[in-house]
Amino acid sequence: LLNDHMNTSMTDVTEESESIRPILEHVYNLVGCNKVYYNYLLDWLAYPIQTGRKTNVAVIAQGQQGCGKSLFFKEFIGEMIYGKELFSKIAGGAQIGDFNAHITGKMYLVIEEPNKFRSDKLHLLNDMITSPTTEVKAKHKDQYFTNACTNYVFTCNKIPNNMLADYLDDRSSFHIQH
């Protein structure tokens, strides 16, 4: 009887599956109805939560305005799953590179419309995504190194010129298009 809660019937599993069906259908649409991409994205989302580690791959979610990129990646995954302690959202990307203490320790970072990366900071992008450590910089404080745990999602209507081709390679980014 103690383990009876583990013995669920197929009816219970189906009812539970039905309750998340709209979310899974939305994910499927975000990846352009590609089954391989769908399974990869679900694995990518689960890995940090299951292990506490970073994936070393950034998701670049591209789609028309209003398709639900921010709704899913920022509001659902960021705010509802990770919460304020482990999630942050920045707009444009200009904040990346100079002073980063405000995003240090975040497991999940959404950068909406990453069109504000200065060209001298774009070269840091690949390192931020894949490096096991990060240098923490704060105004008027000494710099220090800590373990990197941040997983990155870029949401955009249009990917900025040369962001993919020149700075992110196939090993450090996963591009989905609604």
PDB file of C-alpha atoms in Angstrom:
ATOM      1  CA  LEU A   1       0.000   0.000   0.000  1.00  0.00           C
ATOM      2  CA  LEU A   2       2.873   2.412   0.620  1.00  0.00           C
ATOM      3  CA  ASN A   3       3.919   2.233  -3.019  1.00  0.00           C
ATOM      4  CA  ASP A   4       0.381   2.187  -4.404  1.00  0.00           C
ATOM      5  CA  HIS A   5       0.744   5.766  -5.701  1.00  0.00           C
ATOM      6  CA  MET A   6       3.446   4.472  -8.086  1.00  0.00           C
ATOM      7  CA  ASN A   7       1.021   2.008  -9.715  1.00  0.00           C
ATOM      8  CA  THR A   8      -0.983   4.366 -11.883  1.00  0.00           C
ATOM      9  CA  SER A   9      -3.299   3.068 -14.540  1.00  0.00           C
ATOM     10  CA  MET A  10      -3.094   4.060 -18.192  1.00  0.00           C
ATOM     11  CA  THR A  11      -6.184   6.194 -17.636  1.00  0.00           C
ATOM     12  CA  ASP A  12      -4.325   8.327 -15.091  1.00  0.00           C
ATOM     13  CA  VAL A  13      -1.315   8.714 -17.348  1.00  0.00           C
ATOM     14  CA  THR A  14      -3.515   9.654 -20.294  1.00  0.00           C
ATOM     15  CA  GLU A  15      -5.389  12.265 -18.256  1.00  0.00           C
ATOM     16  CA  GLU A  16      -2.096  13.741 -17.106  1.00  0.00           C
ATOM     17  CA  SER A  17      -0.786  13.740 -20.667  1.00  0.00           C
ATOM     18  CA  GLU A  18      -3.938  15.482 -21.874  1.00  0.00           C
ATOM     19  CA  SER A  19      -3.407  18.293 -19.361  1.00  0.00           C
ATOM     20  CA  ILE A  20      -0.022  19.188 -20.872  1.00  0.00           C
ATOM     21  CA  ARG A  21      -0.979  18.556 -24.481  1.00  0.00           C
ATOM     22  CA  PRO A  22      -1.416  22.303 -25.307  1.00  0.00           C
ATOM     23  CA  ILE A  23       2.104  23.015 -24.042  1.00  0.00           C
ATOM     24  CA  LEU A  24       3.618  20.151 -26.025  1.00  0.00           C
ATOM     25  CA  GLU A  25       1.707  21.191 -29.149  1.00  0.00           C
ATOM     26  CA  HIS A  26       3.055  24.720 -28.726  1.00  0.00           C
ATOM     27  CA  VAL A  27       6.615  23.368 -28.449  1.00  0.00           C
ATOM     28  CA  TYR A  28       6.019  21.287 -31.576  1.00  0.00           C
ATOM     29  CA  ASN A  29       4.898  24.409 -33.445  1.00  0.00           C
ATOM     30  CA  LEU A  30       7.879  26.427 -32.161  1.00  0.00           C
ATOM     31  CA  VAL A  31      10.263  23.899 -33.756  1.00  0.00           C
ATOM     32  CA  GLY A  32       8.454  24.081 -37.087  1.00  0.00           C
ATOM     33  CA  CYS A  33       6.698  20.720 -36.589  1.00  0.00           C
ATOM     34  CA  ASN A  34      10.024  18.866 -36.806  1.00  0.00           C
ATOM     35  CA  LYS A  35       9.927  15.699 -34.633  1.00  0.00           C
ATOM     36  CA  VAL A  36      13.711  15.468 -34.253  1.00  0.00           C
ATOM     37  CA  TYR A  37      13.942  19.124 -33.164  1.00  0.00           C
ATOM     38  CA  TYR A  38      10.949  18.648 -30.857  1.00  0.00           C
ATOM     39  CA  ASN A  39      12.600  15.749 -29.026  1.00  0.00           C
ATOM     40  CA  TYR A  40      15.945  17.574 -28.867  1.00  0.00           C
ATOM     41  CA  LEU A  41      14.349  20.717 -27.410  1.00  0.00           C
ATOM     42  CA  LEU A  42      12.485  18.731 -24.754  1.00  0.00           C
ATOM     43  CA  ASP A  43      15.763  16.985 -23.830  1.00  0.00           C
ATOM     44  CA  TRP A  44      17.572  20.355 -23.808  1.00  0.00           C
ATOM     45  CA  LEU A  45      14.956  21.804 -21.464  1.00  0.00           C
ATOM     46  CA  ALA A  46      15.040  18.790 -19.133  1.00  0.00           C
ATOM     47  CA  TYR A  47      18.825  18.345 -18.854  1.00  0.00           C
ATOM     48  CA  PRO A  48      19.641  21.370 -16.615  1.00  0.00           C
ATOM     49  CA  ILE A  49      16.657  20.706 -14.390  1.00  0.00           C
ATOM     50  CA  GLN A  50      17.538  17.028 -14.003  1.00  0.00           C
ATOM     51  CA  THR A  51      21.297  17.507 -13.549  1.00  0.00           C
ATOM     52  CA  GLY A  52      21.848  21.090 -12.357  1.00  0.00           C
ATOM     53  CA  ARG A  53      24.378  21.527 -15.165  1.00  0.00           C
ATOM     54  CA  LYS A  54      24.519  23.633 -18.303  1.00  0.00           C
ATOM     55  CA  THR A  55      23.931  22.194 -21.751  1.00  0.00           C
ATOM     56  CA  ASN A  56      26.758  24.022 -23.599  1.00  0.00           C
ATOM     57  CA  VAL A  57      24.257  24.727 -26.386  1.00  0.00           C
ATOM     58  CA  ALA A  58      22.191  27.889 -26.786  1.00  0.00           C
ATOM     59  CA  VAL A  59      18.712  27.761 -28.273  1.00  0.00           C
ATOM     60  CA  ILE A  60      17.982  30.372 -30.910  1.00  0.00           C
ATOM     61  CA  ALA A  61      14.209  30.585 -31.305  1.00  0.00           C
ATOM     62  CA  GLN A  62      13.196  32.499 -34.399  1.00  0.00           C
ATOM     63  CA  GLY A  63       9.643  33.274 -35.433  1.00  0.00           C
ATOM     64  CA  GLN A  64       7.194  35.976 -36.335  1.00  0.00           C
ATOM     65  CA  GLN A  65       6.065  38.406 -33.670  1.00  0.00           C
ATOM     66  CA  GLY A  66       3.221  36.880 -31.681  1.00  0.00           C
ATOM     67  CA  CYS A  67       4.039  33.199 -32.324  1.00  0.00           C
ATOM     68  CA  GLY A  68       4.632  32.555 -28.614  1.00  0.00           C
ATOM     69  CA  LYS A  69       8.424  32.446 -28.289  1.00  0.00           C
ATOM     70  CA  SER A  70       8.508  34.704 -25.228  1.00  0.00           C
ATOM     71  CA  LEU A  71       5.344  33.181 -23.821  1.00  0.00           C
ATOM     72  CA  PHE A  72       6.998  29.786 -23.754  1.00  0.00           C
ATOM     73  CA  PHE A  73      10.677  30.481 -23.080  1.00  0.00           C
ATOM     74  CA  LYS A  74      10.349  33.504 -20.789  1.00  0.00           C
ATOM     75  CA  GLU A  75       6.989  33.281 -19.062  1.00  0.00           C
ATOM     76  CA  PHE A  76       6.496  29.528 -18.856  1.00  0.00           C
ATOM     77  CA  ILE A  77       9.997  28.038 -18.600  1.00  0.00           C
ATOM     78  CA  GLY A  78      11.750  31.045 -17.059  1.00  0.00           C
ATOM     79  CA  GLU A  79       9.215  32.470 -14.648  1.00  0.00           C
ATOM     80  CA  MET A  80       7.140  29.390 -13.825  1.00  0.00           C
ATOM     81  CA  ILE A  81       9.743  26.610 -13.917  1.00  0.00           C
ATOM     82  CA  TYR A  82      13.038  28.284 -12.895  1.00  0.00           C
ATOM     83  CA  GLY A  83      11.667  31.240 -10.924  1.00  0.00           C
ATOM     84  CA  LYS A  84      13.266  34.547  -9.947  1.00  0.00           C
ATOM     85  CA  GLU A  85      16.319  33.060  -8.263  1.00  0.00           C
ATOM     86  CA  LEU A  86      17.484  31.012 -11.252  1.00  0.00           C
ATOM     87  CA  PHE A  87      16.066  32.944 -14.227  1.00  0.00           C
ATOM     88  CA  SER A  88      16.689  36.312 -15.799  1.00  0.00           C
ATOM     89  CA  LYS A  89      15.628  38.038 -19.008  1.00  0.00           C
ATOM     90  CA  ILE A  90      17.468  40.784 -20.802  1.00  0.00           C
ATOM     91  CA  ALA A  91      16.548  42.700 -23.920  1.00  0.00           C
ATOM     92  CA  GLY A  92      18.957  43.274 -26.775  1.00  0.00           C
ATOM     93  CA  GLY A  93      22.095  41.813 -25.233  1.00  0.00           C
ATOM     94  CA  ALA A  94      24.032  45.030 -24.582  1.00  0.00           C
ATOM     95  CA  GLN A  95      24.363  43.999 -20.930  1.00  0.00           C
ATOM     96  CA  ILE A  96      26.473  40.966 -21.832  1.00  0.00           C
ATOM     97  CA  GLY A  97      30.198  41.274 -21.437  1.00  0.00           C
ATOM     98  CA  ASP A  98      30.981  44.391 -19.378  1.00  0.00           C
ATOM     99  CA  PHE A  99      29.413  43.899 -15.959  1.00  0.00           C
ATOM    100  CA  ASN A 100      27.669  40.588 -15.476  1.00  0.00           C
ATOM    101  CA  ALA A 101      27.188  40.154 -11.718  1.00  0.00           C
ATOM    102  CA  HIS A 102      23.421  40.609 -12.157  1.00  0.00           C
ATOM    103  CA  ILE A 103      23.155  37.407 -14.230  1.00  0.00           C
ATOM    104  CA  THR A 104      25.794  35.328 -12.431  1.00  0.00           C
ATOM    105  CA  GLY A 105      24.310  32.236 -10.826  1.00  0.00           C
ATOM    106  CA  LYS A 106      21.298  32.189 -13.120  1.00  0.00           C
ATOM    107  CA  MET A 107      20.670  28.777 -14.650  1.00  0.00           C
ATOM    108  CA  TYR A 108      18.447  30.104 -17.420  1.00  0.00           C
ATOM    109  CA  LEU A 109      18.825  33.362 -19.322  1.00  0.00           C
ATOM    110  CA  VAL A 110      16.545  34.574 -22.099  1.00  0.00           C
ATOM    111  CA  ILE A 111      17.911  37.279 -24.368  1.00  0.00           C
ATOM    112  CA  GLU A 112      15.073  38.777 -26.370  1.00  0.00           C
ATOM    113  CA  GLU A 113      15.874  40.281 -29.776  1.00  0.00           C
ATOM    114  CA  PRO A 114      19.677  39.958 -29.462  1.00  0.00           C
ATOM    115  CA  ASN A 115      20.415  42.879 -31.751  1.00  0.00           C
ATOM    116  CA  LYS A 116      22.364  45.046 -29.308  1.00  0.00           C
ATOM    117  CA  PHE A 117      25.523  42.953 -29.113  1.00  0.00           C
ATOM    118  CA  ARG A 118      28.491  45.159 -29.828  1.00  0.00           C
ATOM    119  CA  SER A 119      30.773  43.548 -32.384  1.00  0.00           C
ATOM    120  CA  ASP A 120      33.626  43.409 -29.861  1.00  0.00           C
ATOM    121  CA  LYS A 121      31.384  41.424 -27.494  1.00  0.00           C
ATOM    122  CA  LEU A 122      30.071  38.902 -29.993  1.00  0.00           C
ATOM    123  CA  HIS A 123      33.301  36.916 -29.782  1.00  0.00           C
ATOM    124  CA  LEU A 124      32.523  36.244 -26.096  1.00  0.00           C
ATOM    125  CA  LEU A 125      29.237  34.579 -26.968  1.00  0.00           C
ATOM    126  CA  ASN A 126      30.544  31.128 -27.819  1.00  0.00           C
ATOM    127  CA  ASP A 127      32.723  31.108 -24.699  1.00  0.00           C
ATOM    128  CA  MET A 128      29.819  32.117 -22.457  1.00  0.00           C
ATOM    129  CA  ILE A 129      27.724  29.267 -23.818  1.00  0.00           C
ATOM    130  CA  THR A 130      30.374  26.542 -23.583  1.00  0.00           C
ATOM    131  CA  SER A 131      32.867  27.500 -20.885  1.00  0.00           C
ATOM    132  CA  PRO A 132      32.749  25.642 -17.548  1.00  0.00           C
ATOM    133  CA  THR A 133      33.711  28.842 -15.690  1.00  0.00           C
ATOM    134  CA  THR A 134      32.772  32.485 -15.975  1.00  0.00           C
ATOM    135  CA  GLU A 135      34.487  35.686 -14.914  1.00  0.00           C
ATOM    136  CA  VAL A 136      32.218  37.769 -12.695  1.00  0.00           C
ATOM    137  CA  LYS A 137      32.557  41.521 -13.045  1.00  0.00           C
ATOM    138  CA  ALA A 138      30.754  44.091 -10.919  1.00  0.00           C
ATOM    139  CA  LYS A 139      31.274  47.844 -10.709  1.00  0.00           C
ATOM    140  CA  HIS A 140      33.838  48.874  -8.111  1.00  0.00           C
ATOM    141  CA  LYS A 141      34.513  45.269  -7.049  1.00  0.00           C
ATOM    142  CA  ASP A 142      37.274  42.790  -7.746  1.00  0.00           C
ATOM    143  CA  GLN A 143      36.677  40.311 -10.544  1.00  0.00           C
ATOM    144  CA  TYR A 144      36.513  36.623  -9.720  1.00  0.00           C
ATOM    145  CA  PHE A 145      35.821  33.308 -11.431  1.00  0.00           C
ATOM    146  CA  THR A 146      32.993  30.911 -10.644  1.00  0.00           C
ATOM    147  CA  ASN A 147      31.429  27.812 -12.151  1.00  0.00           C
ATOM    148  CA  ALA A 148      29.252  28.665 -15.141  1.00  0.00           C
ATOM    149  CA  CYS A 149      25.741  27.253 -14.964  1.00  0.00           C
ATOM    150  CA  THR A 150      23.786  29.465 -17.368  1.00  0.00           C
ATOM    151  CA  ASN A 151      21.771  28.041 -20.260  1.00  0.00           C
ATOM    152  CA  TYR A 152      20.986  30.599 -22.956  1.00  0.00           C
ATOM    153  CA  VAL A 153      17.905  31.131 -25.110  1.00  0.00           C
ATOM    154  CA  PHE A 154      17.801  33.849 -27.758  1.00  0.00           C
ATOM    155  CA  THR A 155      14.331  34.774 -29.006  1.00  0.00           C
ATOM    156  CA  CYS A 156      14.115  36.855 -32.156  1.00  0.00           C
ATOM    157  CA  ASN A 157      11.955  37.705 -35.113  1.00  0.00           C
ATOM    158  CA  LYS A 158      15.084  37.926 -37.263  1.00  0.00           C
ATOM    159  CA  ILE A 159      18.559  36.689 -36.360  1.00  0.00           C
ATOM    160  CA  PRO A 160      21.061  39.563 -36.430  1.00  0.00           C
ATOM    161  CA  ASN A 161      23.579  39.547 -39.275  1.00  0.00           C
ATOM    162  CA  ASN A 162      26.657  37.404 -38.618  1.00  0.00           C
ATOM    163  CA  MET A 163      25.517  36.258 -35.151  1.00  0.00           C
ATOM    164  CA  LEU A 164      25.191  32.676 -36.345  1.00  0.00           C
ATOM    165  CA  ALA A 165      27.679  32.528 -39.167  1.00  0.00           C
ATOM    166  CA  ASP A 166      30.587  34.254 -37.441  1.00  0.00           C
ATOM    167  CA  TYR A 167      30.177  33.601 -33.728  1.00  0.00           C
ATOM    168  CA  LEU A 168      28.022  30.575 -32.998  1.00  0.00           C
ATOM    169  CA  ASP A 169      28.857  27.233 -34.520  1.00  0.00           C
ATOM    170  CA  ASP A 170      26.769  24.093 -34.942  1.00  0.00           C
ATOM    171  CA  ARG A 171      28.087  22.674 -31.689  1.00  0.00           C
ATOM    172  CA  SER A 172      27.113  25.624 -29.513  1.00  0.00           C
ATOM    173  CA  SER A 173      23.737  26.590 -30.950  1.00  0.00           C
ATOM    174  CA  PHE A 174      20.453  24.972 -31.831  1.00  0.00           C
ATOM    175  CA  HIS A 175      18.322  27.037 -34.184  1.00  0.00           C
ATOM    176  CA  ILE A 176      14.565  26.523 -34.275  1.00  0.00           C
ATOM    177  CA  GLN A 177      12.104  28.397 -36.407  1.00  0.00           C
ATOM    178  CA  HIS A 178       8.356  28.632 -35.885  1.00  0.00           C
TER     179      HIS A 178
END
